Each structure stands twice: as C-alpha cells, then as structure tokens.
C-alpha cells in the first residue's frame, strides 16, 4: 500500500438550498499545502457546462464582465476568515444564481499533488415563509399590574417546495438587545432562554401551538422584568447532506409592547422622634393601580440596623388577608381604609428606638375559589428615635474626714441634691474615680476605683482591687441619696483628686434597668504636706574602763521627727578586727529586739555563753545592751542599728526609716603570750593506701604559761586545688575538752585527730586515696585562763598550708594481680594434664581381637 500526501480543497457538501432574496454564504478552505501560509482563492460559476469567473482574492481582473457590476456594488464579495479559508458572500440571491460553484487555489507546492479545486451545487427556492401577529395586527400595547398573567400569539406558515422545519423563538427587548424567552426548536424541543429556566420549570412561562399555525406565549406572575417589547422570531431549517441542519432564512415580527405597573408599599410617616412613655403611630400605605378584587396581607417588622434582612428583623404584628391580627398587649394593628394599615405602639421606651418597616403581599382570587399571591413588597425602613425622660438632679461631694499623716482614715460623702422629675421606676448608683495630681500640666486619665450596677452590686476597678477585697477601702450607701467612700489607712499613693458620678437608671417594660443619665461631682483634693523622716541614734558606753571577764554595757538613745507614733526595732552588731571564719565580711549580728519587744539571738554561736548577751528596752526611745564575762575575742566596734516603724493598715507596722549609731569600741590591753601555729609533715608525698601524718604545732612567745592554763580548739581544713582557689573543706575538729568531730567523707580513707603533746596535734589520713591530695592547714583557737580563773578566748590563728601529694605505687598495684594470675595459670595447666592422663588411661582404651591363622603351606603357582 502506498500513501500520498497533497493539497486538499474543501467546500460544503451539496446541494446547498437557499431562499430567494436572502444572503448566501459558501465557505472554502485548503489544507496540506506548501508555500506561504496565506493562500489565494478563485471562484467560478456554471449553470450547465462552462464556468464563468466570479471573483478572486489575488487578481482584480479575474472577474468576468457578467459579474463586474455586482462585484463592484458589493453584492458579491469574498470574505477571508483565515489564511487558508474564505467565504463567498452573495447578497439578495436570485434564481439565476442557481448552479455549480467551483473554488480553486493557485498552486504554491513544489510538486503537484492532491486536488486544487472543489465544486458545490446551490439550489435557490422561492420564499414561502410568512410570519404575522394575532389578527393581522402589527403590534399591541398591554398595560398590566404586577402578578397579572398575559398571552401573546403569532402565526408562522411556510409553502416552501422543500421539506423544511420552523424554529419559533419568543424574545423580549431589554435596552437595545433582544433576549430569548422560550423557543420551540426545529427539532421539536422546548428551550428556555438564559434566566428563564426556573420560571419555565414552574410553569410560569409556556409556549403552546394552536390552530392555523399559531404559537402562543403564556406568562404568569408578571413582574417588572417582564416589561418591554415582545417579538416572534421564526427561522426556516432544512436537512442537508449527512443529516445536518441548515438555516436557510429567518423572519421576525413585533407582537406587543408590555408595561408592568409596580405595586408600591410605603410608610406615610418620615423619620420620627417620640418621647418616652408616649405612643408611636405609623401607617403603611399600599399604592397599586389594581382595580379588581384583591386582598392585602401586612406584616410590621423592627430592626436595630437599616441593613438587616427580614430573617434578622423582629416581627411585631401581622394581619392576614382575612384581617386577622396576631395578638399583642402594647402593640395594635388596624385596617384604616382599603390601602392603609396603622401600627400603634403604646408606652414606648428607649428600647423601641430603631428602624420600622412593613411588608405587604397582594392576593387575588382564582376562578376555582382559591387565592393566589401575585406580588410582595417591603417598604423602606423608617428611623424612630425615642427620647428618654431624664431626671434632673445635682451631685455634691465633700470630705468628712481628711488625713493629716499617712495611715490616717479618709472618708468622702457623695450626696444627690435637687432631685426633680423622678418616678418610682428610677434608681441611683455611684461610681468613684481617682485622678493623680502632677506638678506639670500633663493630662492625667481618671482611674476607676469602683462602680455599682443597677442592682447595687459593687464592681471594683483595677486600682486598689486587692485593698478593696481586704477591707482597707470600704464603699457604702448610707441613705437613699448618700454614698460614702472610706479609706481605712491612707497612704501617700492615695493623695490626689477624687470625684463621684451618680447614674440614674430607668426600669423598662420587661423589668430591665437601663442607664439614662450620668452626673459627675466636682473633685475633692486629698493631700497633706510630707517631710522626710529623720532618725538619730546615739550609742553611749556606760563603763569607760573594764578588763576581760567583766560586763560590757552600752545604751542606744533614739530620736525621730515627722513619724507618727513610731516604734523602734534594735539590732546590735560587732565589727571584729580579725577575720572570723564564720563571718568573712567582718560584721557579726549579735542580738535584736523588734518593735513588739521580742528578743532574738542572731549570729551569736558561743554555746558556753548563751545567756551572756542581753538587750532590753529601758524607755520608749532608749535601749540597753549588756555582754557578761567579756573575752579578748569580743574586741571590736559595736553599733546599734535602729529601724523606725509607723502603724500601717490592718494593725500592721510599716517600716519608715533606718538609722545607725556611732561605734563603741571594746579594746583589751593584755601582756599575755603570743601564739603561733605551723603545719609539718615528714612525708608530704605518699602512695595510695599509706598513712599520711600531719602535725599542727603551736608555739608561744612572751610570757610563759602553765600547760593547765592553756587550752586549744583545733580544726583541720583542706583545699582540693594547687592554687587555693576553692572553698576550704572541714576535715575534723578537736575542741578544748577533747571532743573530736569529723565531717562526712565520700571515699574509703579514714581520719583520726589526736593531741600528742600540750602544743602538738596530729591528723592522720589512713588508706590515702587520690582525692585526699591538696593543701592542708589547721586553725587554732587558744583559750587562756586568767588570774581570776575565767577562761578567755584568744583570736583564731591560721597556719600556713602544706600540700599533700598522693601517688600511685605501680609495683604494689600490679603485685597481687600478677601473683593471682600465675597461680591460676599453674592450677589450670596441672588440671588439664590430669584430665588428659585419666582420659587416655581409662576412657579411650580398646581391646583388639586378632583372627587365628591356620598353619598351612603356600600353594604353588601352577596349582593356583
């Protein structure tokens, strides 16, 4: 099989049937060609055999003399639809134009392949289509009301010699364009136009055929969109080759002009304003030109917004077409005349302010006795403003109690005066506000202290909410016209301006309370001049000279200014000239006495002198401190730290100011011995598991003492670092009574602390581990017995640290594991030999049985 590709020229399949006087359009196209994209076309015509040239797209001289006039007038022309397609247009086609038409294309191909022309037969028939209105009238004018029904008729008949079909379409003119309403197609199908599908399904629009080739359009429930010019558009169709349909002509006739008179629903009254307790009177008027029998159904609605829909609005009252009104107590609806309906709202209040509108529906009777709703309209909303009856009154605020100092009470009274035009359904509430006073003119916003709602329920504001809940700020209603505010203990932050706002509440028909008016009072200033608190403390030593073992006594006298009924708390502190291990800062808190005269020991840790310090209150502003059996270690500077307290809210005390007294020095002149402490070790470097011996040696200089007159507290410390940059760790301590105290240890090593001579103390670390390394030192507290037999504590003495290094003994570390390994290997080897010998001796022995040989002589080879 061979396939070839070439130029193809196409025209419609014939014959093409056209009607006299209409416009004939014959398309021609070419495909599968070479050369330029835009192709040229030549058209020729033949009635019998010879072809006459009609028109060409590229040669202006192509037209024959017979067609030059018609081509020149434009009755025959070529219309290019694309680069490879044109249309031959013949206007006002005549019977003489019946024949064969040939479309040809000049060759632009490299080789000649395919067909270069195509022919089609055109048949011209006479015009047998006739379209007219009903009763031969050209046009009719109809004036209808909304909801009416109407019918329009047109007649269409054809006497064409061909078998043709009619396509009838009813159209309405909207502006300058015609829109399809409903069609009966040439295939016998009904087709509604755009926007008419729903009405066609509901049966409101129908197209019926009648006698004498009439086509009737029926429209029910006419609305404003149905107004306009109506025409009947009829087209004639014929079935061509291949069962395809061809429209051969189209005619139309205007049937009627329909105008729809709309039904208007309006409220006669414009925007109204009424006073509370008056009556509201509104009338709904229905304007219509309907003269027949009809009934109206009216519904009144209320809405808070003019943009609300009927579903969002509240239905007030309704009257059906039988004049039956829905029930209501304060609202009535009456039928004034045929087209007017009156709404009356009695005893209006502020809640009745809003927008009112009415909805009306027109019902007409049908021939079967039922009623049909023809139209429904809603009026524009009318704004109604109800002016509240405001009571007339004044508000006066005065301060019945004003503070002179902090924590004094403050009481304000807010009173309603000159009350006029009040009724039994009005009540008053109060709101209290505070405004801070600033030295500049900066604007300050008010802060709400508390307010009352319509039920006189107190609602605290953000400012002072906690104080209100604790009862420090009290709000009360003393009488029907008087409200009070009381601050139990006024502070400096309460200074400022105060004012009250009296609100009037009106009770509505539903027993709800609505605020109708607010009246504010003039502000009252709460302020008092304040001066800085002043506190002076003077410490006096009662005994100028004393020696160790005697009683130290000093007094602290306090004086203050600008503090209301103060009380004082006293703390005795001591600044030691030597560094104390328990208090590295150098200041020790000894004993205190609070404002309620409760004494407390602070950092006093000498268990032998628990009762050795006393602090007592001599007078309201004088305090005395005693320290019995003073020791040399008590030397230092002593002060009184005094705090002044003033009464606060709720029986509490508020700290006002602090004061510090002058220092009182305790200094002992002594010629006793001087103690020195050193640390010594014969082996500062040891191996793990060995015992480390550290000696704390005390030496004396100066006056010699008997061993029984000296006693020492010894404490050993360790710092686990090379550079002494960590906190010291207490290892063990030995007091002067010989009681040893050890700290808790985490390792397996152990400690022992003993006194080996009157001035030597030995610390032993048994079974040293690697974490026992570090700097070790001792701290010694000497105790010396005076001539009176009293033991005096000397200042603590710290020795210079010595570094203890712990090493690992490699030989000892591997000695026992090595011996154990050799022993285990020897035992395992001997055991293996023993098992092998026993196995070969008893377990693996076999007895071999040999077969007995007969003693016969060998045969000779020949015999074999």
PDB file of C-alpha atoms in Angstrom, residues 581-856:
ATOM      1  CA  UNK A 581      35.804  32.028 109.809  1.00  0.00           C
ATOM      2  CA  UNK A 582      32.048  32.046 110.403  1.00  0.00           C
ATOM      3  CA  UNK A 583      31.648  35.603 109.098  1.00  0.00           C
ATOM      4  CA  UNK A 584      34.182  36.552 106.432  1.00  0.00           C
ATOM      5  CA  UNK A 585      32.617  40.012 105.993  1.00  0.00           C
ATOM      6  CA  UNK A 586      33.824  41.060 109.436  1.00  0.00           C
ATOM      7  CA  UNK A 587      30.390  42.219 110.773  1.00  0.00           C
ATOM      8  CA  UNK A 588      28.516  39.969 113.190  1.00  0.00           C
ATOM      9  CA  UNK A 589      24.820  40.308 114.044  1.00  0.00           C
ATOM     10  CA  UNK A 590      24.592  39.543 117.770  1.00  0.00           C
ATOM     11  CA  UNK A 591      21.115  40.163 119.162  1.00  0.00           C
ATOM     12  CA  UNK A 592      17.963  42.018 118.101  1.00  0.00           C
ATOM     13  CA  UNK A 593      14.739  43.372 119.611  1.00  0.00           C
ATOM     14  CA  UNK A 594      11.779  44.051 117.277  1.00  0.00           C
ATOM     15  CA  UNK A 595       9.074  46.696 117.533  1.00  0.00           C
ATOM     16  CA  UNK A 596       6.948  44.332 119.642  1.00  0.00           C
ATOM     17  CA  UNK A 597       9.848  43.917 122.166  1.00  0.00           C
ATOM     18  CA  UNK A 598      10.615  40.319 121.133  1.00  0.00           C
ATOM     19  CA  UNK A 599      14.319  39.458 121.637  1.00  0.00           C
ATOM     20  CA  UNK A 600      16.172  37.147 119.271  1.00  0.00           C
ATOM     21  CA  UNK A 601      19.768  35.866 119.136  1.00  0.00           C
ATOM     22  CA  UNK A 602      21.108  36.374 115.632  1.00  0.00           C
ATOM     23  CA  UNK A 603      24.638  35.079 114.886  1.00  0.00           C
ATOM     24  CA  UNK A 604      25.724  34.506 118.475  1.00  0.00           C
ATOM     25  CA  UNK A 605      27.229  30.989 118.393  1.00  0.00           C
ATOM     26  CA  UNK A 606      29.132  30.728 121.675  1.00  0.00           C
ATOM     27  CA  UNK A 607      27.244  27.856 123.354  1.00  0.00           C
ATOM     28  CA  UNK A 608      29.060  28.484 126.662  1.00  0.00           C
ATOM     29  CA  UNK A 609      27.644  31.986 126.851  1.00  0.00           C
ATOM     30  CA  UNK A 610      24.124  31.568 125.506  1.00  0.00           C
ATOM     31  CA  UNK A 611      22.834  33.870 128.239  1.00  0.00           C
ATOM     32  CA  UNK A 612      25.882  36.089 128.045  1.00  0.00           C
ATOM     33  CA  UNK A 613      24.217  38.864 125.984  1.00  0.00           C
ATOM     34  CA  UNK A 614      21.097  40.835 126.948  1.00  0.00           C
ATOM     35  CA  UNK A 615      19.169  43.532 125.050  1.00  0.00           C
ATOM     36  CA  UNK A 616      16.339  45.312 126.817  1.00  0.00           C
ATOM     37  CA  UNK A 617      14.068  48.294 126.349  1.00  0.00           C
ATOM     38  CA  UNK A 618      14.638  50.898 129.076  1.00  0.00           C
ATOM     39  CA  UNK A 619      12.309  53.596 127.740  1.00  0.00           C
ATOM     40  CA  UNK A 620      10.271  54.123 124.577  1.00  0.00           C
ATOM     41  CA  UNK A 621      13.336  55.575 122.869  1.00  0.00           C
ATOM     42  CA  UNK A 622      16.208  54.047 124.928  1.00  0.00           C
ATOM     43  CA  UNK A 623      17.678  50.535 124.753  1.00  0.00           C
ATOM     44  CA  UNK A 624      20.455  48.892 126.794  1.00  0.00           C
ATOM     45  CA  UNK A 625      22.866  46.131 125.719  1.00  0.00           C
ATOM     46  CA  UNK A 626      24.875  44.016 128.176  1.00  0.00           C
ATOM     47  CA  UNK A 627      27.543  41.370 127.494  1.00  0.00           C
ATOM     48  CA  UNK A 628      28.688  39.346 130.533  1.00  0.00           C
ATOM     49  CA  UNK A 629      32.139  37.794 131.014  1.00  0.00           C
ATOM     50  CA  UNK A 630      33.714  39.515 128.084  1.00  0.00           C
ATOM     51  CA  UNK A 631      36.552  37.778 126.296  1.00  0.00           C
ATOM     52  CA  UNK A 632      39.511  39.049 124.384  1.00  0.00           C
ATOM     53  CA  UNK A 633      37.883  37.673 121.210  1.00  0.00           C
ATOM     54  CA  UNK A 634      34.973  40.076 121.828  1.00  0.00           C
ATOM     55  CA  UNK A 635      37.167  43.034 120.950  1.00  0.00           C
ATOM     56  CA  UNK A 636      35.766  45.199 118.136  1.00  0.00           C
ATOM     57  CA  UNK A 637      33.386  48.028 117.281  1.00  0.00           C
ATOM     58  CA  UNK A 638      29.789  47.717 118.471  1.00  0.00           C
ATOM     59  CA  UNK A 639      26.846  49.623 116.961  1.00  0.00           C
ATOM     60  CA  UNK A 640      23.087  49.928 117.275  1.00  0.00           C
ATOM     61  CA  UNK A 641      21.103  49.530 114.032  1.00  0.00           C
ATOM     62  CA  UNK A 642      17.642  51.034 114.648  1.00  0.00           C
ATOM     63  CA  UNK A 643      14.565  50.848 112.388  1.00  0.00           C
ATOM     64  CA  UNK A 644      11.597  53.153 112.962  1.00  0.00           C
ATOM     65  CA  UNK A 645       8.130  51.690 112.329  1.00  0.00           C
ATOM     66  CA  UNK A 646       4.834  53.512 111.936  1.00  0.00           C
ATOM     67  CA  UNK A 647       1.315  51.987 112.182  1.00  0.00           C
ATOM     68  CA  UNK A 648       0.105  50.562 108.873  1.00  0.00           C
ATOM     69  CA  UNK A 649      -3.197  49.252 107.623  1.00  0.00           C
ATOM     70  CA  UNK A 650      -4.928  46.367 109.346  1.00  0.00           C
ATOM     71  CA  UNK A 651      -2.902  46.666 112.553  1.00  0.00           C
ATOM     72  CA  UNK A 652       0.334  46.028 110.667  1.00  0.00           C
ATOM     73  CA  UNK A 653       3.542  48.016 111.062  1.00  0.00           C
ATOM     74  CA  UNK A 654       5.195  49.818 108.163  1.00  0.00           C
ATOM     75  CA  UNK A 655       8.923  50.435 108.003  1.00  0.00           C
ATOM     76  CA  UNK A 656       9.644  54.152 107.932  1.00  0.00           C
ATOM     77  CA  UNK A 657      13.400  54.789 108.168  1.00  0.00           C
ATOM     78  CA  UNK A 658      16.667  53.165 109.346  1.00  0.00           C
ATOM     79  CA  UNK A 659      19.438  54.650 111.484  1.00  0.00           C
ATOM     80  CA  UNK A 660      22.963  53.632 112.560  1.00  0.00           C
ATOM     81  CA  UNK A 661      24.608  54.717 115.809  1.00  0.00           C
ATOM     82  CA  UNK A 662      28.137  55.773 116.438  1.00  0.00           C
ATOM     83  CA  UNK A 663      30.567  52.864 117.139  1.00  0.00           C
ATOM     84  CA  UNK A 664      31.533  51.807 120.690  1.00  0.00           C
ATOM     85  CA  UNK A 665      34.937  50.119 120.839  1.00  0.00           C
ATOM     86  CA  UNK A 666      35.916  47.215 123.078  1.00  0.00           C
ATOM     87  CA  UNK A 667      39.722  47.005 123.344  1.00  0.00           C
ATOM     88  CA  UNK A 668      41.679  44.837 125.760  1.00  0.00           C
ATOM     89  CA  UNK A 669      45.223  45.744 126.759  1.00  0.00           C
ATOM     90  CA  UNK A 670      46.937  42.463 127.513  1.00  0.00           C
ATOM     91  CA  UNK A 671      50.564  41.309 128.044  1.00  0.00           C
ATOM     92  CA  UNK A 672      49.801  37.621 127.634  1.00  0.00           C
ATOM     93  CA  UNK A 673      51.670  35.221 125.398  1.00  0.00           C
ATOM     94  CA  UNK A 674      51.640  35.338 121.602  1.00  0.00           C
ATOM     95  CA  UNK A 675      50.688  32.104 119.877  1.00  0.00           C
ATOM     96  CA  UNK A 676      51.994  30.879 116.519  1.00  0.00           C
ATOM     97  CA  UNK A 677      50.800  27.860 114.536  1.00  0.00           C
ATOM     98  CA  UNK A 678      52.601  25.826 111.865  1.00  0.00           C
ATOM     99  CA  UNK A 679      51.900  22.590 109.966  1.00  0.00           C
ATOM    100  CA  UNK A 680      54.587  19.926 109.458  1.00  0.00           C
ATOM    101  CA  UNK A 681      54.748  16.517 107.730  1.00  0.00           C
ATOM    102  CA  UNK A 682      57.733  14.189 107.371  1.00  0.00           C
ATOM    103  CA  UNK A 683      56.299  12.705 104.169  1.00  0.00           C
ATOM    104  CA  UNK A 684      54.168  15.206 102.213  1.00  0.00           C
ATOM    105  CA  UNK A 685      54.324  12.862  99.220  1.00  0.00           C
ATOM    106  CA  UNK A 686      52.864   9.394  99.817  1.00  0.00           C
ATOM    107  CA  UNK A 687      51.470   6.483  97.849  1.00  0.00           C
ATOM    108  CA  UNK A 688      47.926   5.294  97.733  1.00  0.00           C
ATOM    109  CA  UNK A 689      46.926   3.178 100.684  1.00  0.00           C
ATOM    110  CA  UNK A 690      49.592   4.604 103.010  1.00  0.00           C
ATOM    111  CA  UNK A 691      49.021   6.727 106.130  1.00  0.00           C
ATOM    112  CA  UNK A 692      49.662  10.472 105.979  1.00  0.00           C
ATOM    113  CA  UNK A 693      50.764  12.191 109.195  1.00  0.00           C
ATOM    114  CA  UNK A 694      50.199  15.942 109.542  1.00  0.00           C
ATOM    115  CA  UNK A 695      51.246  17.834 112.675  1.00  0.00           C
ATOM    116  CA  UNK A 696      49.724  21.102 113.881  1.00  0.00           C
ATOM    117  CA  UNK A 697      52.389  22.668 116.171  1.00  0.00           C
ATOM    118  CA  UNK A 698      51.577  25.590 118.493  1.00  0.00           C
ATOM    119  CA  UNK A 699      54.405  27.783 119.768  1.00  0.00           C
ATOM    120  CA  UNK A 700      54.278  30.632 122.295  1.00  0.00           C
ATOM    121  CA  UNK A 701      56.249  33.797 122.695  1.00  0.00           C
ATOM    122  CA  UNK A 702      56.425  36.186 125.563  1.00  0.00           C
ATOM    123  CA  UNK A 703      55.009  35.334 128.970  1.00  0.00           C
ATOM    124  CA  UNK A 704      55.229  31.641 129.772  1.00  0.00           C
ATOM    125  CA  UNK A 705      52.075  29.853 130.864  1.00  0.00           C
ATOM    126  CA  UNK A 706      51.497  26.594 132.579  1.00  0.00           C
ATOM    127  CA  UNK A 707      50.056  23.855 130.350  1.00  0.00           C
ATOM    128  CA  UNK A 708      46.973  23.679 132.564  1.00  0.00           C
ATOM    129  CA  UNK A 709      46.261  27.357 131.914  1.00  0.00           C
ATOM    130  CA  UNK A 710      46.132  26.858 128.158  1.00  0.00           C
ATOM    131  CA  UNK A 711      43.634  25.017 126.010  1.00  0.00           C
ATOM    132  CA  UNK A 712      43.108  24.914 122.257  1.00  0.00           C
ATOM    133  CA  UNK A 713      40.339  24.346 119.727  1.00  0.00           C
ATOM    134  CA  UNK A 714      41.930  22.804 116.625  1.00  0.00           C
ATOM    135  CA  UNK A 715      40.217  22.484 113.236  1.00  0.00           C
ATOM    136  CA  UNK A 716      41.767  20.921 110.121  1.00  0.00           C
ATOM    137  CA  UNK A 717      40.840  22.137 106.641  1.00  0.00           C
ATOM    138  CA  UNK A 718      41.743  21.037 103.111  1.00  0.00           C
ATOM    139  CA  UNK A 719      41.617  22.874  99.784  1.00  0.00           C
ATOM    140  CA  UNK A 720      41.447  20.415  96.838  1.00  0.00           C
ATOM    141  CA  UNK A 721      43.495  22.504  94.436  1.00  0.00           C
ATOM    142  CA  UNK A 722      47.047  23.662  93.869  1.00  0.00           C
ATOM    143  CA  UNK A 723      46.322  27.409  93.817  1.00  0.00           C
ATOM    144  CA  UNK A 724      43.989  27.695  96.861  1.00  0.00           C
ATOM    145  CA  UNK A 725      41.209  28.923  94.565  1.00  0.00           C
ATOM    146  CA  UNK A 726      38.435  26.724  96.005  1.00  0.00           C
ATOM    147  CA  UNK A 727      36.411  26.749  99.191  1.00  0.00           C
ATOM    148  CA  UNK A 728      38.104  25.017 102.147  1.00  0.00           C
ATOM    149  CA  UNK A 729      36.615  21.735 103.382  1.00  0.00           C
ATOM    150  CA  UNK A 730      36.426  20.975 107.107  1.00  0.00           C
ATOM    151  CA  UNK A 731      38.046  17.602 107.795  1.00  0.00           C
ATOM    152  CA  UNK A 732      37.909  17.268 111.579  1.00  0.00           C
ATOM    153  CA  UNK A 733      37.990  19.369 114.735  1.00  0.00           C
ATOM    154  CA  UNK A 734      39.112  18.873 118.332  1.00  0.00           C
ATOM    155  CA  UNK A 735      37.724  21.228 120.957  1.00  0.00           C
ATOM    156  CA  UNK A 736      39.468  22.144 124.195  1.00  0.00           C
ATOM    157  CA  UNK A 737      37.520  19.475 126.050  1.00  0.00           C
ATOM    158  CA  UNK A 738      38.989  16.735 123.839  1.00  0.00           C
ATOM    159  CA  UNK A 739      35.836  16.025 121.788  1.00  0.00           C
ATOM    160  CA  UNK A 740      36.639  15.099 118.179  1.00  0.00           C
ATOM    161  CA  UNK A 741      34.168  15.891 115.396  1.00  0.00           C
ATOM    162  CA  UNK A 742      34.646  14.564 111.854  1.00  0.00           C
ATOM    163  CA  UNK A 743      32.930  15.744 108.729  1.00  0.00           C
ATOM    164  CA  UNK A 744      31.223  13.329 106.399  1.00  0.00           C
ATOM    165  CA  UNK A 745      33.521  11.695 103.835  1.00  0.00           C
ATOM    166  CA  UNK A 746      32.749  10.093 100.468  1.00  0.00           C
ATOM    167  CA  UNK A 747      35.903   7.986  99.976  1.00  0.00           C
ATOM    168  CA  UNK A 748      37.234   4.870 101.683  1.00  0.00           C
ATOM    169  CA  UNK A 749      40.008   6.647 103.549  1.00  0.00           C
ATOM    170  CA  UNK A 750      39.600   7.475 107.220  1.00  0.00           C
ATOM    171  CA  UNK A 751      40.779  10.250 109.569  1.00  0.00           C
ATOM    172  CA  UNK A 752      41.996  10.399 113.131  1.00  0.00           C
ATOM    173  CA  UNK A 753      42.798  13.511 115.160  1.00  0.00           C
ATOM    174  CA  UNK A 754      44.622  13.386 118.475  1.00  0.00           C
ATOM    175  CA  UNK A 755      46.607  15.544 120.867  1.00  0.00           C
ATOM    176  CA  UNK A 756      50.114  14.068 121.233  1.00  0.00           C
ATOM    177  CA  UNK A 757      51.543  16.833 123.452  1.00  0.00           C
ATOM    178  CA  UNK A 758      50.247  20.031 125.077  1.00  0.00           C
ATOM    179  CA  UNK A 759      51.188  22.011 121.933  1.00  0.00           C
ATOM    180  CA  UNK A 760      51.068  19.390 119.177  1.00  0.00           C
ATOM    181  CA  UNK A 761      48.049  17.908 117.379  1.00  0.00           C
ATOM    182  CA  UNK A 762      48.317  15.143 114.815  1.00  0.00           C
ATOM    183  CA  UNK A 763      45.950  14.441 111.926  1.00  0.00           C
ATOM    184  CA  UNK A 764      46.256  11.026 110.280  1.00  0.00           C
ATOM    185  CA  UNK A 765      44.735  10.052 106.961  1.00  0.00           C
ATOM    186  CA  UNK A 766      44.524   6.239 106.801  1.00  0.00           C
ATOM    187  CA  UNK A 767      44.453   4.476 103.420  1.00  0.00           C
ATOM    188  CA  UNK A 768      45.041   7.595 101.375  1.00  0.00           C
ATOM    189  CA  UNK A 769      43.324   7.893  98.035  1.00  0.00           C
ATOM    190  CA  UNK A 770      43.959  10.189  95.103  1.00  0.00           C
ATOM    191  CA  UNK A 771      41.145  12.575  96.171  1.00  0.00           C
ATOM    192  CA  UNK A 772      42.945  13.211  99.513  1.00  0.00           C
ATOM    193  CA  UNK A 773      45.502  15.443  97.823  1.00  0.00           C
ATOM    194  CA  UNK A 774      45.525  19.214  98.312  1.00  0.00           C
ATOM    195  CA  UNK A 775      46.596  21.994 100.649  1.00  0.00           C
ATOM    196  CA  UNK A 776      46.005  21.162 104.311  1.00  0.00           C
ATOM    197  CA  UNK A 777      46.131  23.603 107.195  1.00  0.00           C
ATOM    198  CA  UNK A 778      44.885  23.946 110.745  1.00  0.00           C
ATOM    199  CA  UNK A 779      43.086  26.763 112.543  1.00  0.00           C
ATOM    200  CA  UNK A 780      43.749  27.061 116.281  1.00  0.00           C
ATOM    201  CA  UNK A 781      41.655  28.988 118.805  1.00  0.00           C
ATOM    202  CA  UNK A 782      43.664  29.481 122.026  1.00  0.00           C
ATOM    203  CA  UNK A 783      41.920  29.669 125.412  1.00  0.00           C
ATOM    204  CA  UNK A 784      43.833  31.212 128.342  1.00  0.00           C
ATOM    205  CA  UNK A 785      42.785  31.095 131.994  1.00  0.00           C
ATOM    206  CA  UNK A 786      43.104  34.427 133.725  1.00  0.00           C
ATOM    207  CA  UNK A 787      44.200  35.014 137.282  1.00  0.00           C
ATOM    208  CA  UNK A 788      40.543  35.085 138.325  1.00  0.00           C
ATOM    209  CA  UNK A 789      40.028  31.611 136.897  1.00  0.00           C
ATOM    210  CA  UNK A 790      37.982  32.754 133.896  1.00  0.00           C
ATOM    211  CA  UNK A 791      38.794  31.257 130.521  1.00  0.00           C
ATOM    212  CA  UNK A 792      39.419  33.873 127.836  1.00  0.00           C
ATOM    213  CA  UNK A 793      39.201  33.117 124.153  1.00  0.00           C
ATOM    214  CA  UNK A 794      42.010  34.408 122.010  1.00  0.00           C
ATOM    215  CA  UNK A 795      41.702  35.230 118.314  1.00  0.00           C
ATOM    216  CA  UNK A 796      41.840  32.395 115.831  1.00  0.00           C
ATOM    217  CA  UNK A 797      45.232  31.574 114.308  1.00  0.00           C
ATOM    218  CA  UNK A 798      45.561  30.068 110.858  1.00  0.00           C
ATOM    219  CA  UNK A 799      48.625  28.067 109.854  1.00  0.00           C
ATOM    220  CA  UNK A 800      50.354  28.204 106.507  1.00  0.00           C
ATOM    221  CA  UNK A 801      49.053  25.296 104.384  1.00  0.00           C
ATOM    222  CA  UNK A 802      51.138  22.324 103.339  1.00  0.00           C
ATOM    223  CA  UNK A 803      50.486  20.427 100.093  1.00  0.00           C
ATOM    224  CA  UNK A 804      49.851  16.708 100.397  1.00  0.00           C
ATOM    225  CA  UNK A 805      50.558  14.720  97.200  1.00  0.00           C
ATOM    226  CA  UNK A 806      49.192  11.187  96.714  1.00  0.00           C
ATOM    227  CA  UNK A 807      50.893   8.919  94.113  1.00  0.00           C
ATOM    228  CA  UNK A 808      50.086   5.511  92.803  1.00  0.00           C
ATOM    229  CA  UNK A 809      52.539   2.550  93.661  1.00  0.00           C
ATOM    230  CA  UNK A 810      52.790   0.663  90.376  1.00  0.00           C
ATOM    231  CA  UNK A 811      54.570  -2.397  91.853  1.00  0.00           C
ATOM    232  CA  UNK A 812      52.098  -2.797  94.673  1.00  0.00           C
ATOM    233  CA  UNK A 813      49.246  -2.127  92.272  1.00  0.00           C
ATOM    234  CA  UNK A 814      50.228  -4.991  89.954  1.00  0.00           C
ATOM    235  CA  UNK A 815      51.850  -7.363  92.502  1.00  0.00           C
ATOM    236  CA  UNK A 816      48.761  -9.120  93.721  1.00  0.00           C
ATOM    237  CA  UNK A 817      47.036  -9.347  90.310  1.00  0.00           C
ATOM    238  CA  UNK A 818      50.263 -10.849  88.827  1.00  0.00           C
ATOM    239  CA  UNK A 819      50.646 -13.473  91.583  1.00  0.00           C
ATOM    240  CA  UNK A 820      46.993 -14.397  91.318  1.00  0.00           C
ATOM    241  CA  UNK A 821      47.293 -14.793  87.525  1.00  0.00           C
ATOM    242  CA  UNK A 822      50.386 -17.029  87.741  1.00  0.00           C
ATOM    243  CA  UNK A 823      48.771 -19.201  90.382  1.00  0.00           C
ATOM    244  CA  UNK A 824      45.570 -19.610  88.395  1.00  0.00           C
ATOM    245  CA  UNK A 825      47.508 -20.474  85.209  1.00  0.00           C
ATOM    246  CA  UNK A 826      49.558 -23.140  87.051  1.00  0.00           C
ATOM    247  CA  UNK A 827      46.473 -24.731  88.580  1.00  0.00           C
ATOM    248  CA  UNK A 828      44.639 -24.755  85.256  1.00  0.00           C
ATOM    249  CA  UNK A 829      47.673 -26.364  83.490  1.00  0.00           C
ATOM    250  CA  UNK A 830      48.044 -29.138  86.085  1.00  0.00           C
ATOM    251  CA  UNK A 831      44.335 -29.790  85.980  1.00  0.00           C
ATOM    252  CA  UNK A 832      44.450 -30.086  82.179  1.00  0.00           C
ATOM    253  CA  UNK A 833      47.321 -32.646  82.334  1.00  0.00           C
ATOM    254  CA  UNK A 834      45.468 -34.698  84.914  1.00  0.00           C
ATOM    255  CA  UNK A 835      42.309 -34.772  82.824  1.00  0.00           C
ATOM    256  CA  UNK A 836      44.280 -35.841  79.719  1.00  0.00           C
ATOM    257  CA  UNK A 837      46.074 -38.657  81.516  1.00  0.00           C
ATOM    258  CA  UNK A 838      42.905 -40.066  83.014  1.00  0.00           C
ATOM    259  CA  UNK A 839      41.124 -39.921  79.673  1.00  0.00           C
ATOM    260  CA  UNK A 840      43.898 -41.821  77.856  1.00  0.00           C
ATOM    261  CA  UNK A 841      44.303 -44.375  80.639  1.00  0.00           C
ATOM    262  CA  UNK A 842      40.757 -45.456  81.274  1.00  0.00           C
ATOM    263  CA  UNK A 843      38.269 -43.885  78.963  1.00  0.00           C
ATOM    264  CA  UNK A 844      39.864 -44.433  75.477  1.00  0.00           C
ATOM    265  CA  UNK A 845      41.386 -47.967  75.788  1.00  0.00           C
ATOM    266  CA  UNK A 846      40.217 -50.666  73.225  1.00  0.00           C
ATOM    267  CA  UNK A 847      40.911 -54.484  73.052  1.00  0.00           C
ATOM    268  CA  UNK A 848      41.816 -55.727  69.506  1.00  0.00           C
ATOM    269  CA  UNK A 849      40.840 -59.331  68.703  1.00  0.00           C
ATOM    270  CA  UNK A 850      43.091 -60.911  66.034  1.00  0.00           C
ATOM    271  CA  UNK A 851      41.769 -63.724  63.852  1.00  0.00           C
ATOM    272  CA  UNK A 852      43.674 -67.042  64.183  1.00  0.00           C
ATOM    273  CA  UNK A 853      45.699 -68.039  61.183  1.00  0.00           C
ATOM    274  CA  UNK A 854      45.867 -71.654  60.087  1.00  0.00           C
ATOM    275  CA  UNK A 855      49.274 -73.087  59.636  1.00  0.00           C
ATOM    276  CA  UNK A 856      49.124 -74.143  56.013  1.00  0.00           C
TER     277      UNK A 856
END
